[in-house]
Amino acid sequence: MEREQDVLGEWMAKARSWTWRDVADAALTIALAPVAIPIALIVRLTERPMERSAEEVAHYLRAAFAGEDAQGWDWADFVGIRIADRELEDIRARAARLALPLTAEGAMEMRFLLARAERAARRDHPERFDS
């Protein structure tokens, strides 16, 4: 019971610190949600996946693994756009679940995904990788 009162007291303190701007922003969000959510769903369902090569996927994974994308913009572009090829899409989806900067477990998963992408690249263009 005491914990519930503490939570209620914290919530009331936050509510008292709201400005009229905070109230207006909340009201605008609530008013636009019934329109914005269906539009977002329609756009998401009708967007076409991107054609990416296995080399491109490997490039993004290598850059993220090496920490070359300091702002994370390239990585956000990579993980945010579906890929038409099913195998590469699976790699992208699994990579999207990794938190950057990589933990030791995340680095192992990234190595595995990079190896899959490089294998797919060799399969697509074997003449480039012959030695």
GROMACS .gro file of N, CA, C and O in nm:
model
  524
    1MET      N    1   0.082  -0.118   0.000
    1MET     CA    2   0.000   0.000   0.000
    1MET      C    3   0.086   0.126   0.000
    1MET      O    4   0.057   0.222  -0.069
    2GLU      N    5   0.195   0.121   0.078
    2GLU     CA    6   0.284   0.236   0.086
    2GLU      C    7   0.353   0.262  -0.047
    2GLU      O    8   0.370   0.376  -0.089
    3ARG      N    9   0.389   0.155  -0.117
    3ARG     CA   10   0.453   0.167  -0.249
    3ARG      C   11   0.358   0.234  -0.348
    3ARG      O   12   0.399   0.317  -0.427
    4GLU      N   13   0.230   0.199  -0.344
    4GLU     CA   14   0.131   0.260  -0.432
    4GLU      C   15   0.119   0.409  -0.405
    4GLU      O   16   0.107   0.489  -0.498
    5GLN      N   17   0.125   0.449  -0.279
    5GLN     CA   18   0.118   0.591  -0.244
    5GLN      C   19   0.241   0.665  -0.293
    5GLN      O   20   0.232   0.779  -0.337
    6ASP      N   21   0.359   0.600  -0.286
    6ASP     CA   22   0.482   0.661  -0.335
    6ASP      C   23   0.473   0.684  -0.486
    6ASP      O   24   0.511   0.790  -0.536
    7VAL      N   25   0.424   0.585  -0.559
    7VAL     CA   26   0.410   0.597  -0.704
    7VAL      C   27   0.310   0.706  -0.737
    7VAL      O   28   0.335   0.789  -0.826
    8LEU      N   29   0.200   0.709  -0.666
    8LEU     CA   30   0.099   0.813  -0.690
    8LEU      C   31   0.155   0.951  -0.658
    8LEU      O   32   0.133   1.046  -0.732
    9GLY      N   33   0.233   0.962  -0.552
    9GLY     CA   34   0.295   1.090  -0.516
    9GLY      C   35   0.393   1.136  -0.622
    9GLY      O   36   0.398   1.255  -0.656
   10GLU      N   37   0.473   1.043  -0.677
   10GLU     CA   38   0.566   1.079  -0.785
   10GLU      C   39   0.490   1.125  -0.908
   10GLU      O   40   0.528   1.224  -0.973
   11TRP      N   41   0.384   1.057  -0.943
   11TRP     CA   42   0.305   1.094  -1.061
   11TRP      C   43   0.243   1.232  -1.043
   11TRP      O   44   0.243   1.313  -1.134
   12MET      N   45   0.190   1.259  -0.925
   12MET     CA   46   0.129   1.389  -0.897
   12MET      C   47   0.233   1.501  -0.904
   12MET      O   48   0.205   1.610  -0.954
   13ALA      N   49   0.354   1.473  -0.855
   13ALA     CA   50   0.461   1.575  -0.861
   13ALA      C   51   0.496   1.605  -1.006
   13ALA      O   52   0.516   1.721  -1.043
   14LYS      N   53   0.501   1.503  -1.091
   14LYS     CA   54   0.528   1.526  -1.233
   14LYS      C   55   0.415   1.603  -1.298
   14LYS      O   56   0.438   1.693  -1.379
   15ALA      N   57   0.291   1.568  -1.264
   15ALA     CA   58   0.176   1.636  -1.323
   15ALA      C   59   0.174   1.784  -1.285
   15ALA      O   60   0.136   1.869  -1.365
   16ARG      N   61   0.215   1.817  -1.164
   16ARG     CA   62   0.218   1.957  -1.121
   16ARG      C   63   0.325   2.037  -1.193
   16ARG      O   64   0.314   2.157  -1.206
   17SER      N   65   0.430   1.969  -1.243
   17SER     CA   66   0.539   2.040  -1.309
   17SER      C   67   0.514   2.060  -1.458
   17SER      O   68   0.594   2.122  -1.526
   18TRP      N   69   0.403   2.011  -1.510
   18TRP     CA   70   0.372   2.028  -1.652
   18TRP      C   71   0.344   2.174  -1.683
   18TRP      O   72   0.282   2.246  -1.605
   19THR      N   73   0.386   2.215  -1.799
   19THR     CA   74   0.354   2.349  -1.846
   19THR      C   75   0.237   2.338  -1.943
   19THR      O   76   0.197   2.228  -1.982
   20TRP      N   77   0.182   2.452  -1.984
   20TRP     CA   78   0.074   2.450  -2.081
   20TRP      C   79   0.122   2.390  -2.213
   20TRP      O   80   0.046   2.327  -2.285
   21ARG      N   81   0.248   2.410  -2.243
   21ARG     CA   82   0.307   2.353  -2.366
   21ARG      C   83   0.302   2.200  -2.361
   21ARG      O   84   0.270   2.134  -2.460
   22ASP      N   85   0.335   2.140  -2.244
   22ASP     CA   86   0.329   1.994  -2.228
   22ASP      C   87   0.187   1.943  -2.247
   22ASP      O   88   0.164   1.840  -2.311
   23VAL      N   89   0.090   2.014  -2.194
   23VAL     CA   90  -0.050   1.975  -2.205
   23VAL      C   91  -0.094   1.983  -2.352
   23VAL      O   92  -0.160   1.892  -2.404
   24ALA      N   93  -0.055   2.091  -2.420
   24ALA     CA   94  -0.091   2.108  -2.561
   24ALA      C   95  -0.028   1.998  -2.647
   24ALA      O   96  -0.093   1.943  -2.738
   25ASP      N   97   0.099   1.965  -2.620
   25ASP     CA   98   0.165   1.857  -2.696
   25ASP      C   99   0.096   1.723  -2.674
   25ASP      O  100   0.076   1.646  -2.769
   26ALA      N  101   0.057   1.694  -2.552
   26ALA     CA  102  -0.013   1.569  -2.523
   26ALA      C  103  -0.149   1.565  -2.592
   26ALA      O  104  -0.188   1.463  -2.651
   27ALA      N  105  -0.221   1.675  -2.589
   27ALA     CA  106  -0.352   1.681  -2.654
   27ALA      C  107  -0.338   1.664  -2.806
   27ALA      O  108  -0.418   1.594  -2.869
   28LEU      N  109  -0.237   1.727  -2.865
   28LEU     CA  110  -0.214   1.715  -3.009
   28LEU      C  111  -0.180   1.571  -3.046
   28LEU      O  112  -0.230   1.518  -3.146
   29THR      N  113  -0.098   1.506  -2.964
   29THR     CA  114  -0.063   1.366  -2.989
   29THR      C  115  -0.187   1.277  -2.985
   29THR      O  116  -0.206   1.192  -3.071
   30ILE      N  117  -0.269   1.298  -2.886
   30ILE     CA  118  -0.391   1.218  -2.872
   30ILE      C  119  -0.487   1.245  -2.989
   30ILE      O  120  -0.549   1.153  -3.043
   31ALA      N  121  -0.495   1.370  -3.032
   31ALA     CA  122  -0.586   1.406  -3.141
   31ALA      C  123  -0.539   1.349  -3.274
   31ALA      O  124  -0.621   1.310  -3.358
   32LEU      N  125  -0.409   1.344  -3.299
   32LEU     CA  126  -0.356   1.298  -3.428
   32LEU      C  127  -0.336   1.146  -3.435
   32LEU      O  128  -0.323   1.092  -3.545
   33ALA      N  129  -0.334   1.079  -3.324
   33ALA     CA  130  -0.309   0.935  -3.323
   33ALA      C  131  -0.407   0.855  -3.408
   33ALA      O  132  -0.364   0.767  -3.484
   34PRO      N  133  -0.537   0.882  -3.405
   34PRO     CA  134  -0.629   0.803  -3.488
   34PRO      C  135  -0.604   0.818  -3.638
   34PRO      O  136  -0.641   0.732  -3.716
   35VAL      N  137  -0.542   0.927  -3.679
   35VAL     CA  138  -0.511   0.948  -3.820
   35VAL      C  139  -0.372   0.894  -3.853
   35VAL      O  140  -0.351   0.829  -3.956
   36ALA      N  141  -0.275   0.922  -3.767
   36ALA     CA  142  -0.136   0.888  -3.795
   36ALA      C  143  -0.110   0.738  -3.792
   36ALA      O  144  -0.034   0.687  -3.874
   37ILE      N  145  -0.171   0.667  -3.701
   37ILE     CA  146  -0.144   0.523  -3.688
   37ILE      C  147  -0.191   0.446  -3.812
   37ILE      O  148  -0.113   0.367  -3.867
   38PRO      N  149  -0.313   0.465  -3.862
   38PRO     CA  150  -0.351   0.393  -3.985
   38PRO      C  151  -0.264   0.431  -4.106
   38PRO      O  152  -0.229   0.344  -4.187
   39ILE      N  153  -0.227   0.557  -4.117
   39ILE     CA  154  -0.140   0.598  -4.228
   39ILE      C  155  -0.005   0.528  -4.217
   39ILE      O  156   0.048   0.478  -4.317
   40ALA      N  157   0.051   0.524  -4.098
   40ALA     CA  158   0.179   0.458  -4.079
   40ALA      C  159   0.170   0.309  -4.113
   40ALA      O  160   0.261   0.252  -4.175
   41LEU      N  161   0.060   0.244  -4.075
   41LEU     CA  162   0.042   0.103  -4.107
   41LEU      C  163   0.030   0.080  -4.257
   41LEU      O  164   0.089  -0.014  -4.312
   42ILE      N  165  -0.046   0.166  -4.325
   42ILE     CA  166  -0.062   0.152  -4.471
   42ILE      C  167   0.072   0.171  -4.540
   42ILE      O  168   0.109   0.094  -4.629
   43VAL      N  169   0.148   0.271  -4.500
   43VAL     CA  170   0.279   0.296  -4.561
   43VAL      C  171   0.371   0.177  -4.536
   43VAL      O  172   0.440   0.130  -4.627
   44ARG      N  173   0.371   0.125  -4.415
   44ARG     CA  174   0.458   0.011  -4.381
   44ARG      C  175   0.420  -0.113  -4.461
   44ARG      O  176   0.506  -0.186  -4.508
   45LEU      N  177   0.292  -0.137  -4.477
   45LEU     CA  178   0.247  -0.256  -4.548
   45LEU      C  179   0.267  -0.247  -4.699
   45LEU      O  180   0.279  -0.349  -4.767
   46THR      N  181   0.266  -0.126  -4.753
   46THR     CA  182   0.278  -0.112  -4.897
   46THR      C  183   0.418  -0.076  -4.944
   46THR      O  184   0.442  -0.072  -5.065
   47GLU      N  185   0.511  -0.049  -4.853
   47GLU     CA  186   0.645  -0.015  -4.897
   47GLU      C  187   0.713  -0.137  -4.957
   47GLU      O  188   0.694  -0.249  -4.911
   48ARG      N  189   0.787  -0.112  -5.060
   48ARG     CA  190   0.855  -0.222  -5.129
   48ARG      C  191   0.994  -0.242  -5.070
   48ARG      O  192   1.064  -0.145  -5.040
   49PRO      N  193   1.034  -0.367  -5.053
   49PRO     CA  194   1.168  -0.392  -5.001
   49PRO      C  195   1.274  -0.345  -5.101
   49PRO      O  196   1.252  -0.341  -5.221
   50MET      N  197   1.390  -0.312  -5.048
   50MET     CA  198   1.500  -0.262  -5.129
   50MET      C  199   1.580  -0.377  -5.188
   50MET      O  200   1.597  -0.481  -5.124
   51GLU      N  201   1.627  -0.357  -5.309
   51GLU     CA  202   1.718  -0.453  -5.371
   51GLU      C  203   1.859  -0.421  -5.323
   51GLU      O  204   1.913  -0.317  -5.356
   52ARG      N  205   1.915  -0.507  -5.243
   52ARG     CA  206   2.054  -0.491  -5.196
   52ARG      C  207   2.130  -0.616  -5.234
   52ARG      O  208   2.077  -0.726  -5.233
   53SER      N  209   2.258  -0.597  -5.262
   53SER     CA  210   2.343  -0.711  -5.292
   53SER      C  211   2.403  -0.764  -5.162
   53SER      O  212   2.406  -0.695  -5.060
   54ALA      N  213   2.453  -0.885  -5.169
   54ALA     CA  214   2.519  -0.944  -5.052
   54ALA      C  215   2.644  -0.864  -5.015
   54ALA      O  216   2.678  -0.851  -4.897
   55GLU      N  217   2.711  -0.807  -5.116
   55GLU     CA  218   2.830  -0.725  -5.089
   55GLU      C  219   2.793  -0.600  -5.009
   55GLU      O  220   2.866  -0.560  -4.918
   56GLU      N  221   2.679  -0.539  -5.043
   56GLU     CA  222   2.635  -0.420  -4.970
   56GLU      C  223   2.604  -0.456  -4.824
   56GLU      O  224   2.643  -0.383  -4.732
   57VAL      N  225   2.536  -0.568  -4.804
   57VAL     CA  226   2.503  -0.611  -4.668
   57VAL      C  227   2.631  -0.637  -4.590
   57VAL      O  228   2.645  -0.592  -4.475
   58ALA      N  229   2.726  -0.705  -4.651
   58ALA     CA  230   2.854  -0.731  -4.584
   58ALA      C  231   2.925  -0.600  -4.551
   58ALA      O  232   2.986  -0.587  -4.444
   59HIS      N  233   2.918  -0.503  -4.642
   59HIS     CA  234   2.981  -0.373  -4.617
   59HIS      C  235   2.922  -0.306  -4.493
   59HIS      O  236   2.996  -0.255  -4.407
   60TYR      N  237   2.790  -0.302  -4.482
   60TYR     CA  238   2.726  -0.240  -4.366
   60TYR      C  239   2.765  -0.313  -4.237
   60TYR      O  240   2.791  -0.249  -4.134
   61LEU      N  241   2.767  -0.445  -4.242
   61LEU     CA  242   2.802  -0.522  -4.122
   61LEU      C  243   2.948  -0.497  -4.082
   61LEU      O  244   2.978  -0.480  -3.964
   62ARG      N  245   3.039  -0.494  -4.182
   62ARG     CA  246   3.180  -0.468  -4.153
   62ARG      C  247   3.198  -0.330  -4.090
   62ARG      O  248   3.274  -0.315  -3.994
   63ALA      N  249   3.130  -0.230  -4.146
   63ALA     CA  250   3.143  -0.093  -4.094
   63ALA      C  251   3.092  -0.083  -3.951
   63ALA      O  252   3.153  -0.018  -3.866
   64ALA      N  253   2.979  -0.147  -3.922
   64ALA     CA  254   2.924  -0.143  -3.786
   64ALA      C  255   3.015  -0.219  -3.690
   64ALA      O  256   3.038  -0.175  -3.577
   65PHE      N  257   3.069  -0.332  -3.736
   65PHE     CA  258   3.158  -0.412  -3.651
   65PHE      C  259   3.286  -0.336  -3.618
   65PHE      O  260   3.335  -0.340  -3.506
   66ALA      N  261   3.339  -0.261  -3.716
   66ALA     CA  262   3.462  -0.186  -3.696
   66ALA      C  263   3.438  -0.052  -3.627
   66ALA      O  264   3.533   0.017  -3.590
   67GLY      N  265   3.312  -0.014  -3.611
   67GLY     CA  266   3.281   0.114  -3.547
   67GLY      C  267   3.308   0.234  -3.636
   67GLY      O  268   3.334   0.343  -3.587
   68GLU      N  269   3.301   0.216  -3.767
   68GLU     CA  270   3.333   0.324  -3.861
   68GLU      C  271   3.220   0.425  -3.875
   68GLU      O  272   3.242   0.536  -3.921
   69ASP      N  273   3.098   0.388  -3.842
   69ASP     CA  274   2.983   0.476  -3.856
   69ASP      C  275   2.955   0.541  -3.721
   69ASP      O  276   2.868   0.498  -3.646
   70ALA      N  277   3.026   0.649  -3.690
   70ALA     CA  278   3.020   0.711  -3.558
   70ALA      C  279   2.880   0.760  -3.521
   70ALA      O  280   2.835   0.741  -3.409
   71GLN      N  281   2.810   0.824  -3.614
   71GLN     CA  282   2.677   0.875  -3.583
   71GLN      C  283   2.570   0.766  -3.592
   71GLN      O  284   2.461   0.783  -3.540
   72GLY      N  285   2.597   0.658  -3.660
   72GLY     CA  286   2.500   0.550  -3.672
   72GLY      C  287   2.397   0.571  -3.781
   72GLY      O  288   2.298   0.500  -3.788
   73TRP      N  289   2.418   0.671  -3.869
   73TRP     CA  290   2.320   0.700  -3.974
   73TRP      C  291   2.315   0.590  -4.077
   73TRP      O  292   2.207   0.548  -4.119
   74ASP      N  293   2.430   0.543  -4.122
   74ASP     CA  294   2.431   0.435  -4.221
   74ASP      C  295   2.367   0.310  -4.163
   74ASP      O  296   2.293   0.240  -4.230
   75TRP      N  297   2.399   0.281  -4.039
   75TRP     CA  298   2.344   0.162  -3.973
   75TRP      C  299   2.192   0.174  -3.961
   75TRP      O  300   2.119   0.078  -3.988
   76ALA      N  301   2.144   0.291  -3.925
   76ALA     CA  302   1.999   0.312  -3.914
   76ALA      C  303   1.932   0.295  -4.050
   76ALA      O  304   1.824   0.236  -4.059
   77ASP      N  305   1.996   0.342  -4.156
   77ASP     CA  306   1.941   0.323  -4.291
   77ASP      C  307   1.938   0.175  -4.327
   77ASP      O  308   1.843   0.126  -4.386
   78PHE      N  309   2.044   0.104  -4.292
   78PHE     CA  310   2.053  -0.038  -4.325
   78PHE      C  311   1.947  -0.119  -4.252
   78PHE      O  312   1.873  -0.196  -4.313
   79VAL      N  313   1.937  -0.102  -4.121
   79VAL     CA  314   1.843  -0.186  -4.044
   79VAL      C  315   1.698  -0.141  -4.059
   79VAL      O  316   1.607  -0.217  -4.031
   80GLY      N  317   1.674  -0.019  -4.107
   80GLY     CA  318   1.539   0.032  -4.116
   80GLY      C  319   1.467   0.002  -4.246
   80GLY      O  320   1.348   0.028  -4.257
   81ILE      N  321   1.537  -0.053  -4.346
   81ILE     CA  322   1.475  -0.077  -4.476
   81ILE      C  323   1.482  -0.226  -4.507
   81ILE      O  324   1.590  -0.284  -4.512
   82ARG      N  325   1.365  -0.286  -4.529
   82ARG     CA  326   1.360  -0.429  -4.561
   82ARG      C  327   1.433  -0.457  -4.691
   82ARG      O  328   1.440  -0.373  -4.779
   83ILE      N  329   1.483  -0.580  -4.704
   83ILE     CA  330   1.557  -0.624  -4.822
   83ILE      C  331   1.475  -0.730  -4.894
   83ILE      O  332   1.414  -0.817  -4.830
   84ALA      N  333   1.473  -0.725  -5.026
   84ALA     CA  334   1.391  -0.816  -5.106
   84ALA      C  335   1.438  -0.961  -5.095
   84ALA      O  336   1.356  -1.052  -5.087
   85ASP      N  337   1.567  -0.985  -5.094
   85ASP     CA  338   1.622  -1.120  -5.084
   85ASP      C  339   1.595  -1.176  -4.944
   85ASP      O  340   1.628  -1.112  -4.845
   86ARG      N  341   1.538  -1.295  -4.936
   86ARG     CA  342   1.498  -1.351  -4.805
   86ARG      C  343   1.617  -1.377  -4.712
   86ARG      O  344   1.610  -1.349  -4.593
   87GLU      N  345   1.724  -1.432  -4.767
   87GLU     CA  346   1.840  -1.461  -4.682
   87GLU      C  347   1.902  -1.332  -4.629
   87GLU      O  348   1.934  -1.322  -4.510
   88LEU      N  349   1.917  -1.233  -4.716
   88LEU     CA  350   1.974  -1.106  -4.673
   88LEU      C  351   1.880  -1.033  -4.578
   88LEU      O  352   1.925  -0.964  -4.485
   89GLU      N  353   1.750  -1.047  -4.597
   89GLU     CA  354   1.652  -0.987  -4.506
   89GLU      C  355   1.663  -1.051  -4.368
   89GLU      O  356   1.653  -0.982  -4.266
   90ASP      N  357   1.685  -1.181  -4.362
   90ASP     CA  358   1.703  -1.247  -4.233
   90ASP      C  359   1.828  -1.194  -4.164
   90ASP      O  360   1.827  -1.168  -4.043
   91ILE      N  361   1.935  -1.175  -4.239
   91ILE     CA  362   2.059  -1.119  -4.183
   91ILE      C  363   2.031  -0.978  -4.130
   91ILE      O  364   2.070  -0.943  -4.019
   92ARG      N  365   1.961  -0.895  -4.209
   92ARG     CA  366   1.930  -0.758  -4.168
   92ARG      C  367   1.845  -0.756  -4.041
   92ARG      O  368   1.870  -0.681  -3.948
   93ALA      N  369   1.743  -0.841  -4.037
   93ALA     CA  370   1.654  -0.845  -3.921
   93ALA      C  371   1.728  -0.888  -3.795
   93ALA      O  372   1.706  -0.831  -3.687
   94ARG      N  373   1.815  -0.984  -3.808
   94ARG     CA  374   1.893  -1.027  -3.690
   94ARG      C  375   1.992  -0.920  -3.647
   94ARG      O  376   2.014  -0.899  -3.528
   95ALA      N  377   2.051  -0.851  -3.744
   95ALA     CA  378   2.144  -0.742  -3.713
   95ALA      C  379   2.072  -0.626  -3.645
   95ALA      O  380   2.127  -0.560  -3.557
   96ALA      N  381   1.947  -0.602  -3.685
   96ALA     CA  382   1.869  -0.492  -3.627
   96ALA      C  383   1.845  -0.513  -3.479
   96ALA      O  384   1.826  -0.416  -3.404
   97ARG      N  385   1.844  -0.638  -3.434
   97ARG     CA  386   1.821  -0.667  -3.293
   97ARG      C  387   1.945  -0.646  -3.207
   97ARG      O  388   1.936  -0.645  -3.084
   98LEU      N  389   2.061  -0.627  -3.270
   98LEU     CA  390   2.185  -0.607  -3.195
   98LEU      C  391   2.195  -0.462  -3.148
   98LEU      O  392   2.166  -0.370  -3.223
   99ALA      N  393   2.237  -0.444  -3.025
   99ALA     CA  394   2.254  -0.310  -2.971
   99ALA      C  395   2.397  -0.263  -2.997
   99ALA      O  396   2.493  -0.339  -2.979
  100LEU      N  397   2.409  -0.140  -3.046
  100LEU     CA  398   2.540  -0.081  -3.068
  100LEU      C  399   2.569   0.014  -2.953
  100LEU      O  400   2.480   0.085  -2.910
  101PRO      N  401   2.690   0.022  -2.902
  101PRO     CA  402   2.808  -0.057  -2.935
  101PRO      C  403   2.789  -0.203  -2.894
  101PRO      O  404   2.714  -0.234  -2.802
  102LEU      N  405   2.859  -0.288  -2.966
  102LEU     CA  406   2.841  -0.432  -2.949
  102LEU      C  407   2.898  -0.484  -2.818
  102LEU      O  408   3.007  -0.444  -2.777
  103THR      N  409   2.825  -0.573  -2.756
  103THR     CA  410   2.878  -0.646  -2.641
  103THR      C  411   2.958  -0.764  -2.696
  103THR      O  412   2.964  -0.785  -2.817
  104ALA      N  413   3.019  -0.843  -2.610
  104ALA     CA  414   3.095  -0.960  -2.655
  104ALA      C  415   3.003  -1.057  -2.727
  104ALA      O  416   3.037  -1.111  -2.833
  105GLU      N  417   2.883  -1.077  -2.674
  105GLU     CA  418   2.787  -1.167  -2.738
  105GLU      C  419   2.739  -1.108  -2.871
  105GLU      O  420   2.724  -1.178  -2.970
  106GLY      N  421   2.717  -0.977  -2.873
  106GLY     CA  422   2.677  -0.910  -2.996
  106GLY      C  423   2.784  -0.917  -3.103
  106GLY      O  424   2.754  -0.932  -3.222
  107ALA      N  425   2.911  -0.908  -3.062
  107ALA     CA  426   3.021  -0.918  -3.157
  107ALA      C  427   3.026  -1.058  -3.219
  107ALA      O  428   3.052  -1.071  -3.340
  108MET      N  429   3.000  -1.161  -3.140
  108MET     CA  430   2.997  -1.297  -3.194
  108MET      C  431   2.884  -1.311  -3.296
  108MET      O  432   2.903  -1.369  -3.404
  109GLU      N  433   2.767  -1.258  -3.263
  109GLU     CA  434   2.654  -1.264  -3.355
  109GLU      C  435   2.685  -1.186  -3.484
  109GLU      O  436   2.652  -1.230  -3.594
  110MET      N  437   2.751  -1.070  -3.469
  110MET     CA  438   2.785  -0.989  -3.586
  110MET      C  439   2.883  -1.063  -3.675
  110MET      O  440   2.871  -1.060  -3.798
  111ARG      N  441   2.981  -1.131  -3.616
  111ARG     CA  442   3.076  -1.211  -3.696
  111ARG      C  443   3.002  -1.319  -3.773
  111ARG      O  444   3.031  -1.345  -3.890
  112PHE      N  445   2.908  -1.385  -3.707
  112PHE     CA  446   2.830  -1.490  -3.772
  112PHE      C  447   2.750  -1.433  -3.889
  112PHE      O  448   2.749  -1.490  -3.999
  113LEU      N  449   2.683  -1.319  -3.868
  113LEU     CA  450   2.605  -1.257  -3.974
  113LEU      C  451   2.694  -1.210  -4.089
  113LEU      O  452   2.658  -1.224  -4.206
  114LEU      N  453   2.810  -1.156  -4.057
  114LEU     CA  454   2.905  -1.112  -4.160
  114LEU      C  455   2.952  -1.231  -4.242
  114LEU      O  456   2.961  -1.223  -4.365
  115ALA      N  457   2.979  -1.343  -4.177
  115ALA     CA  458   3.022  -1.463  -4.249
  115ALA      C  459   2.910  -1.512  -4.343
  115ALA      O  460   2.938  -1.551  -4.457
  116ARG      N  461   2.786  -1.505  -4.298
  116ARG     CA  462   2.673  -1.544  -4.385
  116ARG      C  463   2.663  -1.452  -4.506
  116ARG      O  464   2.641  -1.497  -4.619
  117ALA      N  465   2.679  -1.322  -4.484
  117ALA     CA  466   2.670  -1.226  -4.595
  117ALA      C  467   2.786  -1.247  -4.693
  117ALA      O  468   2.766  -1.242  -4.815
  118GLU      N  469   2.905  -1.273  -4.642
  118GLU     CA  470   3.020  -1.297  -4.730
  118GLU      C  471   3.003  -1.427  -4.809
  118GLU      O  472   3.040  -1.434  -4.926
  119ARG      N  473   2.946  -1.529  -4.746
  119ARG     CA  474   2.917  -1.654  -4.817
  119ARG      C  475   2.818  -1.630  -4.930
  119ARG      O  476   2.834  -1.681  -5.041
  120ALA      N  477   2.716  -1.551  -4.903
  120ALA     CA  478   2.616  -1.518  -5.005
  120ALA      C  479   2.681  -1.439  -5.119
  120ALA      O  480   2.649  -1.461  -5.236
  121ALA      N  481   2.773  -1.350  -5.086
  121ALA     CA  482   2.843  -1.272  -5.190
  121ALA      C  483   2.929  -1.363  -5.277
  121ALA      O  484   2.933  -1.346  -5.399
  122ARG      N  485   2.996  -1.459  -5.216
  122ARG     CA  486   3.078  -1.554  -5.294
  122ARG      C  487   2.990  -1.639  -5.383
  122ARG      O  488   3.025  -1.671  -5.496
  123ARG      N  489   2.873  -1.675  -5.333
  123ARG     CA  490   2.781  -1.757  -5.410
  123ARG      C  491   2.726  -1.678  -5.529
  123ARG      O  492   2.710  -1.731  -5.638
  124ASP      N  493   2.700  -1.548  -5.509
  124ASP     CA  494   2.646  -1.464  -5.616
  124ASP      C  495   2.751  -1.432  -5.723
  124ASP      O  496   2.717  -1.419  -5.840
  125HIS      N  497   2.876  -1.415  -5.682
  125HIS     CA  498   2.983  -1.376  -5.775
  125HIS      C  499   3.110  -1.457  -5.748
  125HIS      O  500   3.208  -1.404  -5.697
  126PRO      N  501   3.110  -1.585  -5.782
  126PRO     CA  502   3.226  -1.669  -5.749
  126PRO      C  503   3.353  -1.624  -5.820
  126PRO      O  504   3.462  -1.644  -5.768
  127GLU      N  505   3.342  -1.560  -5.937
  127GLU     CA  506   3.461  -1.521  -6.011
  127GLU      C  507   3.540  -1.412  -5.939
  127GLU      O  508   3.661  -1.401  -5.956
  128ARG      N  509   3.476  -1.333  -5.854
  128ARG     CA  510   3.546  -1.227  -5.782
  128ARG      C  511   3.630  -1.279  -5.668
  128ARG      O  512   3.721  -1.212  -5.622
  129PHE      N  513   3.598  -1.399  -5.620
  129PHE     CA  514   3.663  -1.449  -5.500
  129PHE      C  515   3.759  -1.565  -5.529
  129PHE      O  516   3.817  -1.619  -5.436
  130ASP      N  517   3.773  -1.602  -5.656
  130ASP     CA  518   3.867  -1.709  -5.689
  130ASP      C  519   4.010  -1.658  -5.672
  130ASP      O  520   4.043  -1.549  -5.711
  131SER      N  521   4.095  -1.742  -5.616
  131SER     CA  522   4.235  -1.703  -5.600
  131SER      C  523   4.324  -1.801  -5.671
  131SER      O  524   4.301  -1.915  -5.679
   0.00000   0.00000   0.00000
